Amino acid sequence: MTQLVIDGPAGSMILDPGRSYRLGRDPGSDIVVDADRVSRHHAVLWFEAGQWLLQDAGSRNGTYASGRRVQRVVVHAGTSVGLGQATGAGIVRFRAAALVPSPRTPVLSQAAGTVPSEGAGTVPFPRAGQWREPVSVTDLAGAQIVRIGRAPDNDIVVSDLRVSRRHAELRVTGGVHEIVDLGSRGGTYVNGRPVHRARISPDDFVGIGPSTFRLAGDTLTEYADTGEVCLQAHGLTVTVDGGKVLLDHVTFPVGEKCLLAIVGPSGSGKSTLLRALTGLRPADEGVVTYDGRDLYRDYAELRSRIGLVPQDDILHSVLTVRRALLYAAELRFPDDTSAPERERRVDEVLAQLGLDHRAETRISALSGGQRKRVSVALELLTKPSLLFLDEPTSGLDPGLDKSVMHLLRELADDGRTVAVVTHSVANLDVCDRLLVMAPGGRIAYFGPPGQALPFLGFDDWADVFLAFDDPSRDWAGEYARSPLHREYITADLIVPASAPSPVRRAAPPKQQSWSEQLGTLVRRYCRGIVADRLFLGITLVLPVLMGLLARVVPTGDLTGPPGTNASAANLLLILCVGGCLTGAANAVRELVKERPIYQRERAVGLSRSAYLCSKLLVLGLITVVQGVVLTLVAMVNVGTRDEGVFTAPMAELAAAVALLSFTAMVVGLLISALARTSETTMPLLVLVTLVQLVFCGALVHLDGKAVMEQVAWLVPARWALAALAATLDVGRLMPPGDDAPDPLWSQDAGTWLLDMGVLAGLAVVCSFAVARLLRRHEPAVMRAR
């Protein structure tokens, strides 16, 4: 078979298909390429399936073929490959040679696809830039079970709070290797897919927290994601209903420790691009690569390495800084993480962002810039390698704007890639790259900030944004044809090793069990209510006031003979209106005001049902107590019959009003889930209360009236008033000349149970409706759960 010869700066070598070669600046490399832009361990070359393959080994400056940066390339006679740059001293060339193998480098007995490692046998060649130097190499010879986890007594310790104490086991049986997840919260992944048990081979990579493991013979090598990663967008296109294009084939690279600013006029696709880059709303076409890996395909594994700070604060402002971060840590770390571990991590982040002196300050008392730092701190808890921010300086004065941008510069220098969408152009000079989006979701410029205005042909950013209104100028076309495009996009772009996978992402796992999440949410909610003195005061006073108002309304004698009290239903009407108002008012703004918080927490694994149940439990308990207090205050010294349907009338009245208040509270949650803004909830609350008043059956006789009676079936107050009337047998107190009493007011067990049962059923139906409406506001990746 004709063999290949590689010609490099240090001489020539005949390549042996029976082994692999390591290329780099390190004198110990198989093929030494001593050039300035060449990494110590730059690339790997091996023979597979009848062809030679050369793959970049996570080099800093990249590998180039035909003038383009590539991750992997098939080489043959006549191929030239640039290490570190497309031209220059790092060029290696390949040519044919029908010669015997050169004695210069001995042929080693090793598995295909591996390269020598000093003192560690063999290690697998990396397939992505995040895998640079291995952090550990474990000899599996003679081992049957290798335990991996956060606890120090594991065979392989991964000291990251995203990893469970007992995370996974590598089991070896008869030469077969199998990875078994031990019920971890963060999940165990094989080739980016979550698994409970799976066989692995040298072609597979296993992901556990920030670490990736590769198998080679009897050696298990661990690589760690230290944050120095690159992000690349390849042909991202997003189209919405009606054919409107929000993103139009957007392609650009973002390097390690890079601070990228994204600017552009309204409607240019900035927010859509941000959602596509983070995987929250994947592009319809194209792929995002995280150090060479398909982000959409491997989202379940990679999402914990991505932080997102939305434009709206994702904080409960009534809590202190430290307490808010501790609750966030509970939700984002596995439930086997101890309180001291979470507290240490919170303290580290507070110190890193200069917030340690504000730890016990209520978030509502912080300045705008400090609140934004707390939002960033929340995302830094999980040590993300990629950090995205949407309008972090919106509403801040110029001084705070500068402070936040310099903070982002420090975060990038600290070892992560940071991308920020902003309308402010005052501090773009601190960024490494600037992406200018033109109307239609296309790139008008990508490169260093200092070259943007000269290229666009203006001296002021205001003129640039005004010029975007000119539809005749082809902004994207001008940039695509410019030398800047070739220098900053074409030259740095790494062609994906494979085509985008048609299989989209699995949803991320929950870091806590459902019950643990519910407990955390309930405790956080209760602490927030106690800290909010205004809400707490209204909660205590409102049922008492409503009960006192009920005392003002004349009710007549409720114990008199039949047909003697035309005002008997007045008290019941006030009880129903009071129950509806107290219940709905408690919840009508609850979901809409927390929507940004819910959306972000849902994206990192929060259970929708746990969130809703926390609201139902806490608000439900408050509302039920309010209903009982309202009833007791309203009925003090009001004479009633000695017996109700089943027991004492006061107990049945309190039960009916409490259930009505709870159902009205769920209706309030429904309004909150429907509303787009908090301002629209109050008109809806008034409308719903009026509907309850009209269709409860006290003002208008509903029995036998077509349409009105059927509409009233859906009104909780209709069934609550009927249950109250049945308890007091109000129907018999109505004067003979009035309409016949409503059949639902009959004082018998069947009717009373029907009234209460339908009322409870409406609460259940409304609860399911709230859950469905919550789904509408969630990231696309979570809607299947």
Short mmCIF file of C-alpha atoms in Angstrom, two decimals, residues 36 42 50 118 170 201 229 312 345 355 364 396 429 433 456 537 585 669 676 689 693 733 738 752:
data_model
loop_
_atom_site.label_atom_id
_atom_site.label_comp_id
_atom_site.label_asym_id
_atom_site.label_seq_id
_atom_site.Cartn_x
_atom_site.Cartn_y
_atom_site.Cartn_z
CA ASP A 36 5.22 30.49 17.67
CA HIS A 42 -1.56 20.76 18.84
CA GLY A 50 -8.78 3.50 4.76
CA GLU A 118 4.14 10.36 29.66
CA LEU A 170 -17.68 2.21 35.98
CA SER A 201 -16.07 1.84 24.26
CA VAL A 229 -14.09 27.29 25.78
CA ASP A 312 -35.50 41.58 34.30
CA ARG A 345 -20.01 28.49 47.54
CA LEU A 355 -20.90 41.84 47.51
CA SER A 364 -34.84 45.98 47.34
CA LEU A 396 -28.55 52.39 34.81
CA ASP A 429 -14.09 49.49 24.06
CA ARG A 433 -15.50 41.50 19.79
CA LEU A 456 -19.79 51.20 8.73
CA GLY A 537 -50.51 43.45 57.19
CA ALA A 585 -56.62 39.45 45.57
CA LEU A 669 -53.66 32.45 39.79
CA ARG A 676 -48.97 39.84 30.26
CA THR A 689 -65.66 39.85 40.87
CA LEU A 693 -71.71 38.99 42.04
CA LEU A 733 -87.31 32.17 54.89
CA ASP A 738 -91.09 35.72 45.65
CA TRP A 752 -75.11 20.37 49.99
#
